[in-house]
PDB file of C-alpha atoms and ligand atoms in Angstrom:
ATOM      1  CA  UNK A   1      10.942  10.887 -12.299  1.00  0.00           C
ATOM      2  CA  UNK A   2      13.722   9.968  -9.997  1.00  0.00           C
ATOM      3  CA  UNK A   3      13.123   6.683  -7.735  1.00  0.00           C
ATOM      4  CA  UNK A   4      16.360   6.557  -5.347  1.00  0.00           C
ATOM      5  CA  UNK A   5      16.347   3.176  -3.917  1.00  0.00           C
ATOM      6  CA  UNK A   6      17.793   2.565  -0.517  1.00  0.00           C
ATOM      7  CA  UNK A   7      19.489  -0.671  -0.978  1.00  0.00           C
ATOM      8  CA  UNK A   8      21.231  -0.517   2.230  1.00  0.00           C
ATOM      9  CA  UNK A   9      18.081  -0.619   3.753  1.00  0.00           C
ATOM     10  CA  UNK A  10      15.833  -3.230   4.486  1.00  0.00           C
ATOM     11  CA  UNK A  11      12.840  -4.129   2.518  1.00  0.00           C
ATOM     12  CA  UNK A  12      10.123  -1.309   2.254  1.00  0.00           C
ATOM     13  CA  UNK A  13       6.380  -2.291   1.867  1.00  0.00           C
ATOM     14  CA  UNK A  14       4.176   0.198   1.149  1.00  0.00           C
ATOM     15  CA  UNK A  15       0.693  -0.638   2.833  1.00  0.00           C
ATOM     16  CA  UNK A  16      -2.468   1.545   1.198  1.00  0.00           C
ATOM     17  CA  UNK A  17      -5.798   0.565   3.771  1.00  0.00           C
ATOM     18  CA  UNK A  18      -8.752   2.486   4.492  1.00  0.00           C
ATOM     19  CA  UNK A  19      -8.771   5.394   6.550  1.00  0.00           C
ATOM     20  CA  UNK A  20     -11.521   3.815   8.925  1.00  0.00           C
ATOM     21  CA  UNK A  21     -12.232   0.608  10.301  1.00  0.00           C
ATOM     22  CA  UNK A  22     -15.029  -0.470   8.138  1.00  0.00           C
ATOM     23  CA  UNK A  23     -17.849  -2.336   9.634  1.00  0.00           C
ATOM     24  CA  UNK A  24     -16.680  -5.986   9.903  1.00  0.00           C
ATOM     25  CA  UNK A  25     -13.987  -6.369  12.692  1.00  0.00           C
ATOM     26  CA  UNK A  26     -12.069  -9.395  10.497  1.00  0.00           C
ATOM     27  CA  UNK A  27     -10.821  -5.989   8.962  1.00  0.00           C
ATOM     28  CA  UNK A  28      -8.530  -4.638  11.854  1.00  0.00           C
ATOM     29  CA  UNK A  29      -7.636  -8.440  12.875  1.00  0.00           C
ATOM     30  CA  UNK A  30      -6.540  -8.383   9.138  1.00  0.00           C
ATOM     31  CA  UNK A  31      -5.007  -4.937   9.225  1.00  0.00           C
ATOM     32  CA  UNK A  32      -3.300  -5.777  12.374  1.00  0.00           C
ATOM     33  CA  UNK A  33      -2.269  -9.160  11.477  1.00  0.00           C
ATOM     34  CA  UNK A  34      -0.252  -7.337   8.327  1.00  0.00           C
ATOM     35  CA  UNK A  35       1.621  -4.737  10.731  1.00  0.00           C
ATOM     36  CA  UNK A  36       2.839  -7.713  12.732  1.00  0.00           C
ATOM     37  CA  UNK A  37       4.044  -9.920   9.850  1.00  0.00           C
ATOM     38  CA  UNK A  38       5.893  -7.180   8.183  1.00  0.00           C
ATOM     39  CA  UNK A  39       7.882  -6.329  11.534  1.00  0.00           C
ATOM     40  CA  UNK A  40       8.266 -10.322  11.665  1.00  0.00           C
ATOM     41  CA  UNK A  41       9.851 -10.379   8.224  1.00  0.00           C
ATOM     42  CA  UNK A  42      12.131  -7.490   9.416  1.00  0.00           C
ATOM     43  CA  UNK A  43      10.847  -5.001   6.021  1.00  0.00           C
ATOM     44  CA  UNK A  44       9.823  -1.533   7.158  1.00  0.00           C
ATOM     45  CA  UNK A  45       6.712   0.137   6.463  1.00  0.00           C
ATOM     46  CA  UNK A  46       6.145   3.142   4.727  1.00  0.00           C
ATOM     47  CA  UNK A  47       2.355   4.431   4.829  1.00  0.00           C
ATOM     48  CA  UNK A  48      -0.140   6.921   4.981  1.00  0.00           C
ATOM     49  CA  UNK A  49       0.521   8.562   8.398  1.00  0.00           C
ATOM     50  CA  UNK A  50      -2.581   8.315   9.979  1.00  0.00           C
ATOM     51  CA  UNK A  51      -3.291   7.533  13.412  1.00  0.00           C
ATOM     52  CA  UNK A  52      -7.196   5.852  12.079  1.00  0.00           C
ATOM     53  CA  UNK A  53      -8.798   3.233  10.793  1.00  0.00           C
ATOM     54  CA  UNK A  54      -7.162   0.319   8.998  1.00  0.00           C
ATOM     55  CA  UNK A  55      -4.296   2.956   7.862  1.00  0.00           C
ATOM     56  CA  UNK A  56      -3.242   3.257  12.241  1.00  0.00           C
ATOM     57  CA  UNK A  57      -3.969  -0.228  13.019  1.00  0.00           C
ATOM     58  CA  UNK A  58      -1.691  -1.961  10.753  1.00  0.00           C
ATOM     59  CA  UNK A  59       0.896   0.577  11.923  1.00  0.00           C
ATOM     60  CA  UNK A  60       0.611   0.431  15.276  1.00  0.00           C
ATOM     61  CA  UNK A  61       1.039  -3.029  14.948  1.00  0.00           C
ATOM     62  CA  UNK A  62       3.981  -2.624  12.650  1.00  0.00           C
ATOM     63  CA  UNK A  63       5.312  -0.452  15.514  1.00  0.00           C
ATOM     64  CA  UNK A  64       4.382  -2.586  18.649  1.00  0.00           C
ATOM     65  CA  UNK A  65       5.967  -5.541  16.845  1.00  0.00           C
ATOM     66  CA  UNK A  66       9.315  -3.481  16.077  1.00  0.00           C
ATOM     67  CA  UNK A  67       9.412  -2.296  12.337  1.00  0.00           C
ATOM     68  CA  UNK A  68      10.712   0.800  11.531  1.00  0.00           C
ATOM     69  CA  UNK A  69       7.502   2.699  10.289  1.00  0.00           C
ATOM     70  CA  UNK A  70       7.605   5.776   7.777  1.00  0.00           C
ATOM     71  CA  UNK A  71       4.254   8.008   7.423  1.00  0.00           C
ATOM     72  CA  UNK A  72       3.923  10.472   4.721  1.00  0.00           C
ATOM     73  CA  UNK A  73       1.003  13.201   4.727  1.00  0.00           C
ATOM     74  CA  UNK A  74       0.278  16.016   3.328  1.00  0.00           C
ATOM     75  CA  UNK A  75       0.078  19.533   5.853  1.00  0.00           C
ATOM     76  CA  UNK A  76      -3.646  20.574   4.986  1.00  0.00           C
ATOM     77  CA  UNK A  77      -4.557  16.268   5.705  1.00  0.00           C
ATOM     78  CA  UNK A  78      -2.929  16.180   9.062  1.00  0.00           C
ATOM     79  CA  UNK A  79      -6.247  17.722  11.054  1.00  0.00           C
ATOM     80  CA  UNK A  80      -8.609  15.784   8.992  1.00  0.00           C
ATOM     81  CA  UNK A  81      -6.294  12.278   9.451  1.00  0.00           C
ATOM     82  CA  UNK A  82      -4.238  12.719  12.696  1.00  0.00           C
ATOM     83  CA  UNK A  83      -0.967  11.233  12.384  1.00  0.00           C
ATOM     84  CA  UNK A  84       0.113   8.116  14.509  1.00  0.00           C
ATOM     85  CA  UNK A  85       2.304   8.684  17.479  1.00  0.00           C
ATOM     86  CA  UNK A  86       5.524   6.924  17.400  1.00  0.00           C
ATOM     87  CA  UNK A  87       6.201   6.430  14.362  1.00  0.00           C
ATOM     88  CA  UNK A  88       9.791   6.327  13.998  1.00  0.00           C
ATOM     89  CA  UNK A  89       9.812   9.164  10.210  1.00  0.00           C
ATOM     90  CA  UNK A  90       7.188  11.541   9.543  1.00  0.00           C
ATOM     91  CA  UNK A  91       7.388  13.317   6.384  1.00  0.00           C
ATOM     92  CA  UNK A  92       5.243  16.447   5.458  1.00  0.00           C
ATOM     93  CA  UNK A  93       4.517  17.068   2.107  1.00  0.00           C
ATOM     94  CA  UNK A  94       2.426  19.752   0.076  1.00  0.00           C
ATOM     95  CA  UNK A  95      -0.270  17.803  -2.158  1.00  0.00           C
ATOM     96  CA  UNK A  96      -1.430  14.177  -2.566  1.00  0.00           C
ATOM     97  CA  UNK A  97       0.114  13.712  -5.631  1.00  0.00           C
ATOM     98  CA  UNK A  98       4.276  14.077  -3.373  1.00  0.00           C
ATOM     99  CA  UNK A  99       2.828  12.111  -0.977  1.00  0.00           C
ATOM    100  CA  UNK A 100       2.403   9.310  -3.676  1.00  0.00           C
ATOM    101  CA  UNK A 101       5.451  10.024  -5.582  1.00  0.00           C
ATOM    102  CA  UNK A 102       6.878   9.730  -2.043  1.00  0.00           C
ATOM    103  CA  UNK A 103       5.562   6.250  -1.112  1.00  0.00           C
ATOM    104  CA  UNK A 104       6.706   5.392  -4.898  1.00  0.00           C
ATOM    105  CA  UNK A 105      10.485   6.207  -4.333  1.00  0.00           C
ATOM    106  CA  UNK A 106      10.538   4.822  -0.436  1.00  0.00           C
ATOM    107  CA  UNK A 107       9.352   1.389  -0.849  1.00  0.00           C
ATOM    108  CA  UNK A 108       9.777  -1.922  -2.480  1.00  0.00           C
ATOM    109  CA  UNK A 109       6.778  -3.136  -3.193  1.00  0.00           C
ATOM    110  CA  UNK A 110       3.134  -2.022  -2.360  1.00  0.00           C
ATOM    111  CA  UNK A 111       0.211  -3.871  -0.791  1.00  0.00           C
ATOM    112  CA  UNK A 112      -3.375  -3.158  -0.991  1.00  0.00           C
ATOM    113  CA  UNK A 113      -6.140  -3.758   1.958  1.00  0.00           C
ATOM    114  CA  UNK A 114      -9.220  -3.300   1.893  1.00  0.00           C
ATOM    115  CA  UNK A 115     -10.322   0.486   1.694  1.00  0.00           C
ATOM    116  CA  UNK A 116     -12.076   3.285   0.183  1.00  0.00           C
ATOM    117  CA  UNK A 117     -11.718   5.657  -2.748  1.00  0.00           C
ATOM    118  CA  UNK A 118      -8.243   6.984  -1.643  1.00  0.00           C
ATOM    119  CA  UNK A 119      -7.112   3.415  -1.317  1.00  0.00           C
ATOM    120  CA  UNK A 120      -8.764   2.571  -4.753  1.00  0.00           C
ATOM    121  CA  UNK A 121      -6.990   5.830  -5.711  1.00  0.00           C
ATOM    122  CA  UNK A 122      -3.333   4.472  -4.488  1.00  0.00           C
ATOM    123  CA  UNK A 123      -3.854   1.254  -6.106  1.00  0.00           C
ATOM    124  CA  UNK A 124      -4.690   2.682  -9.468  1.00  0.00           C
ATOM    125  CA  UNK A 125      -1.720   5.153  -9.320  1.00  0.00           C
ATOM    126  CA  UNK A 126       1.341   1.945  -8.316  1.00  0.00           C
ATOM    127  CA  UNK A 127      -0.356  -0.292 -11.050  1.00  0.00           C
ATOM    128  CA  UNK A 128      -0.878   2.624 -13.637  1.00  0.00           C
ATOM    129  CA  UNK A 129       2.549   3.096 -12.661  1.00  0.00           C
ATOM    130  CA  UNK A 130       3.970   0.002 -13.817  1.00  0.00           C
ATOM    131  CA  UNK A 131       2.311   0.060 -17.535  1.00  0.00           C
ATOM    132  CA  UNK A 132       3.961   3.794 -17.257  1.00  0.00           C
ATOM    133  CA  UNK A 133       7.069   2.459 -16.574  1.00  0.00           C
ATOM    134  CA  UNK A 134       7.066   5.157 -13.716  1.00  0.00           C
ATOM    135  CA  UNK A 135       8.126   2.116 -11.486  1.00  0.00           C
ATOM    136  CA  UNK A 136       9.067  -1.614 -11.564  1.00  0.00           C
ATOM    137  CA  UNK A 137       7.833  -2.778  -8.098  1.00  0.00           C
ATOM    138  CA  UNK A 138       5.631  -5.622  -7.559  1.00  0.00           C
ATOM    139  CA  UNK A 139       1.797  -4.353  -6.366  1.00  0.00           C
ATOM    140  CA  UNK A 140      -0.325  -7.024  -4.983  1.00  0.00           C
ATOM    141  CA  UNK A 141      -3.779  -6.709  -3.927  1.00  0.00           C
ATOM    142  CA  UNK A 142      -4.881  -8.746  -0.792  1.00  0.00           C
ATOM    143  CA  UNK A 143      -8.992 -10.037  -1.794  1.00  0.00           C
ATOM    144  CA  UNK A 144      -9.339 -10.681   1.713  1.00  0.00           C
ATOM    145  CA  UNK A 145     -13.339 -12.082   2.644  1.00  0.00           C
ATOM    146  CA  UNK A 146     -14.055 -11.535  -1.184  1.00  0.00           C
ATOM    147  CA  UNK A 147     -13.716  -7.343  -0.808  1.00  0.00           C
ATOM    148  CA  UNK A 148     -12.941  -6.811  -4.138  1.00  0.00           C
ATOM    149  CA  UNK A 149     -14.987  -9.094  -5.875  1.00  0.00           C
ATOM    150  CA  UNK A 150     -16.558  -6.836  -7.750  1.00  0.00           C
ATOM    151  CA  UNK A 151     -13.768  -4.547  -8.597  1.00  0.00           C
ATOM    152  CA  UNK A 152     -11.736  -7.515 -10.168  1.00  0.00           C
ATOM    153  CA  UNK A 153     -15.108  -8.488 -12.480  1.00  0.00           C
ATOM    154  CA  UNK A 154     -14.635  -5.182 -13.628  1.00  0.00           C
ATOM    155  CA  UNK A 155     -10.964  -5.564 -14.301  1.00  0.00           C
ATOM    156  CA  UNK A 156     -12.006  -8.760 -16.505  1.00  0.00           C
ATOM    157  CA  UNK A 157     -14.702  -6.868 -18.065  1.00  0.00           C
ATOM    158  CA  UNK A 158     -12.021  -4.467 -19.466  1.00  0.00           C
ATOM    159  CA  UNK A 159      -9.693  -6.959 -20.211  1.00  0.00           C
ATOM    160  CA  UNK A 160     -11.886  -8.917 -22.511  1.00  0.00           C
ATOM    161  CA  UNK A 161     -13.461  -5.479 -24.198  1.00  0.00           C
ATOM    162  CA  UNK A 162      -9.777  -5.049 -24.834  1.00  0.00           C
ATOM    163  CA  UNK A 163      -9.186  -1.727 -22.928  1.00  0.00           C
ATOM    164  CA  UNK A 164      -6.735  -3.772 -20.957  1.00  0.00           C
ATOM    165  CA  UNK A 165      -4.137  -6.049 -21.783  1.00  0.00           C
ATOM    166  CA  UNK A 166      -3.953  -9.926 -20.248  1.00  0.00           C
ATOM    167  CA  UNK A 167      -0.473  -8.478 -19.155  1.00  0.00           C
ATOM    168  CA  UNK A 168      -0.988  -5.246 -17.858  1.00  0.00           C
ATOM    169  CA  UNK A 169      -3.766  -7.122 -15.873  1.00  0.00           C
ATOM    170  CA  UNK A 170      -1.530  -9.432 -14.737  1.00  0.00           C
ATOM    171  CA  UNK A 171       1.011  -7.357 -13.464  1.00  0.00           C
ATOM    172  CA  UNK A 172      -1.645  -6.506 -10.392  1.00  0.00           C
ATOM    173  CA  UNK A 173      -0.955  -9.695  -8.228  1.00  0.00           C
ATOM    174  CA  UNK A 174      -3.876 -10.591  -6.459  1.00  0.00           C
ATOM    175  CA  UNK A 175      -3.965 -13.095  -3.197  1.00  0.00           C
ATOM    176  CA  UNK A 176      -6.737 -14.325  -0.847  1.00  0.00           C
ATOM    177  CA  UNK A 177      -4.368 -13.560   2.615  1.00  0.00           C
ATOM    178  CA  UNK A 178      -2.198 -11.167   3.640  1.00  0.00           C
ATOM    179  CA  UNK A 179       0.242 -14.016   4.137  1.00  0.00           C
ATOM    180  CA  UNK A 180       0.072 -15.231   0.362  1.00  0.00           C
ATOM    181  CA  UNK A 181       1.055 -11.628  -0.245  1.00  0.00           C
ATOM    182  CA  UNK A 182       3.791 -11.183   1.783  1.00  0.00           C
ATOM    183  CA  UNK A 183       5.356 -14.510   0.329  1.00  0.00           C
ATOM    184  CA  UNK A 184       4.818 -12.931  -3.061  1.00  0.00           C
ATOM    185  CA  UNK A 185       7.421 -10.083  -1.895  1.00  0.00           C
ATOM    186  CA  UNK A 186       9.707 -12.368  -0.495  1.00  0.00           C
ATOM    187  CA  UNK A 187      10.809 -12.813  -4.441  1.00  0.00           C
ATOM    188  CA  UNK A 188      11.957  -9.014  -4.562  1.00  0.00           C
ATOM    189  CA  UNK A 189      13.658  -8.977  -0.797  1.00  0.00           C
ATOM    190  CA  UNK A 190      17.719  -8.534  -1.990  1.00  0.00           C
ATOM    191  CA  UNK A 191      19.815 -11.304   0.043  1.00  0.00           C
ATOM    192  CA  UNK A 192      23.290 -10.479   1.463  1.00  0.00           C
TER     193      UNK A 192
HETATM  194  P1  LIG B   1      -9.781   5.805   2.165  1.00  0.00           P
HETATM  195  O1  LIG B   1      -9.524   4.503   1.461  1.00  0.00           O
HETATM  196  O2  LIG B   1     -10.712   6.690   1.389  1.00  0.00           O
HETATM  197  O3  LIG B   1     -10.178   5.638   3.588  1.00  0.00           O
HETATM  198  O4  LIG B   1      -8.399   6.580   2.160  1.00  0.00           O
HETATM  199  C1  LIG B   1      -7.195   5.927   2.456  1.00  0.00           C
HETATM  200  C2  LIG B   1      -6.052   6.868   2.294  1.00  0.00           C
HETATM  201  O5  LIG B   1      -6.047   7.387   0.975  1.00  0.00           O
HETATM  202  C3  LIG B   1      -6.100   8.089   3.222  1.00  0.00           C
HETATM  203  O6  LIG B   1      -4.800   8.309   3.755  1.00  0.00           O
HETATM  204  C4  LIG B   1      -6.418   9.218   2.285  1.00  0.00           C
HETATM  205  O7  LIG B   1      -5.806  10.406   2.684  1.00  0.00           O
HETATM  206  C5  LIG B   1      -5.781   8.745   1.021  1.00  0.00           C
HETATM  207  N1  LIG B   1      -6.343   9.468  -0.120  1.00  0.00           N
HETATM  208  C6  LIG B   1      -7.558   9.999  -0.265  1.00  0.00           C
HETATM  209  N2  LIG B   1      -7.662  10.618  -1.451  1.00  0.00           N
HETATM  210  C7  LIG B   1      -6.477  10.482  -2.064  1.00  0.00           C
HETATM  211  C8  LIG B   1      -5.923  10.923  -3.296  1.00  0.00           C
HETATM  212  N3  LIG B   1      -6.633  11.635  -4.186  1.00  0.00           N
HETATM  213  N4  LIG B   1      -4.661  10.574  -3.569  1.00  0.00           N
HETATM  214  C9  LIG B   1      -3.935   9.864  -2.691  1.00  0.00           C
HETATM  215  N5  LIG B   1      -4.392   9.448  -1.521  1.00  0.00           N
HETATM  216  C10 LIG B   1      -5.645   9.750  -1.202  1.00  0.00           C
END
């Protein structure tokens, strides 16, 4: 498996966020909050594609805010998720699986919202990833409000059954903000 870097080019976070809004509204401040700090910190963003749910607002933001934004779908997804206008590279691939191996060779780092089984599904394939050695790039998961409480018991639970290891476990960063995340990258950003 080939991942090209781009080191000419600035930072790339990956952002993997539900495909609606879920039913708190904290979600899209949060979602929205993220598109604006990346563009802040000057990284790109490389996501989805989808013009819906947490997936569009944190790009829109992104792109309101001035990051370059990336979107990568797959052709059959497009009428089910419509893809965000504006967005500055659209790439259309065949099957879920390129779209991943896409975001996987175009960013940096990845960063988990909250979401539903395709996020769940993205976050398992980055940290898999890593204890794969399929890539080296930090993946941190943002426990915003407490969302994945539960997921991360279960992540303890198989840690001390000993289906995981205390360092394959640890290489999924997790943070309470979006903020605490983003600092986390900072580490990884290459300096001139
Ligand atoms: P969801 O969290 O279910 O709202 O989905 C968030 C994103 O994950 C959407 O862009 C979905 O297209 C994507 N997704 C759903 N299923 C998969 C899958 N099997 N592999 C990769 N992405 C998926």
């Amino acid at each position: 498996m080939g991942f090209e870097k781009t080191t000419a080019e600035s930072f790339a976070i990956c952002v993997f966020c539900g495909s609606r809004l879920g039913h708190d509204a904290d979600w899209a401040s949060i979602a929205s909050a993220t598109g604006h700090a990346i563009a802040q910190r000057q990284w790109r963003l490389v996501y989805g594609a989808g013009r819906w749910g947490l997936m569009g607002t944190v790009a829109q933001a992104a792109l309101e805010s001035g990051a370059h934004v990336t979107g990568i779908i797959p052709e059959y997804l497009i009428k089910i998720e419509p893809v965000l206008p504006g967005i500055h590279h659209l790439e259309i691939v065949q099957t879920m699986i390129e779209r991943k191996m896409r975001m996987m060779t175009l960013s940096d780092a990845f960063l988990v919202l909250p979401g539903g089984i395709g996020t769940l599904e993205e976050l398992f394939e980055v940290w898999t990833g890593l204890q794969t050695h399929a890539h080296d790039k930090p993946v941190v998961l943002v426990n915003v409000k407490g969302y994945y409480d539960a997921l991360l018991g279960f992540i303890k639970k198989a840690t001390q059954e000993g289906f995981l290891t205390p360092s394959q476990k640890d290489r999924l960063v997790v943070t309470a903000s979006v903020q605490e995340a983003l600092d986390c990258f900072e580490a990884f950003v290459p300096r001139p």
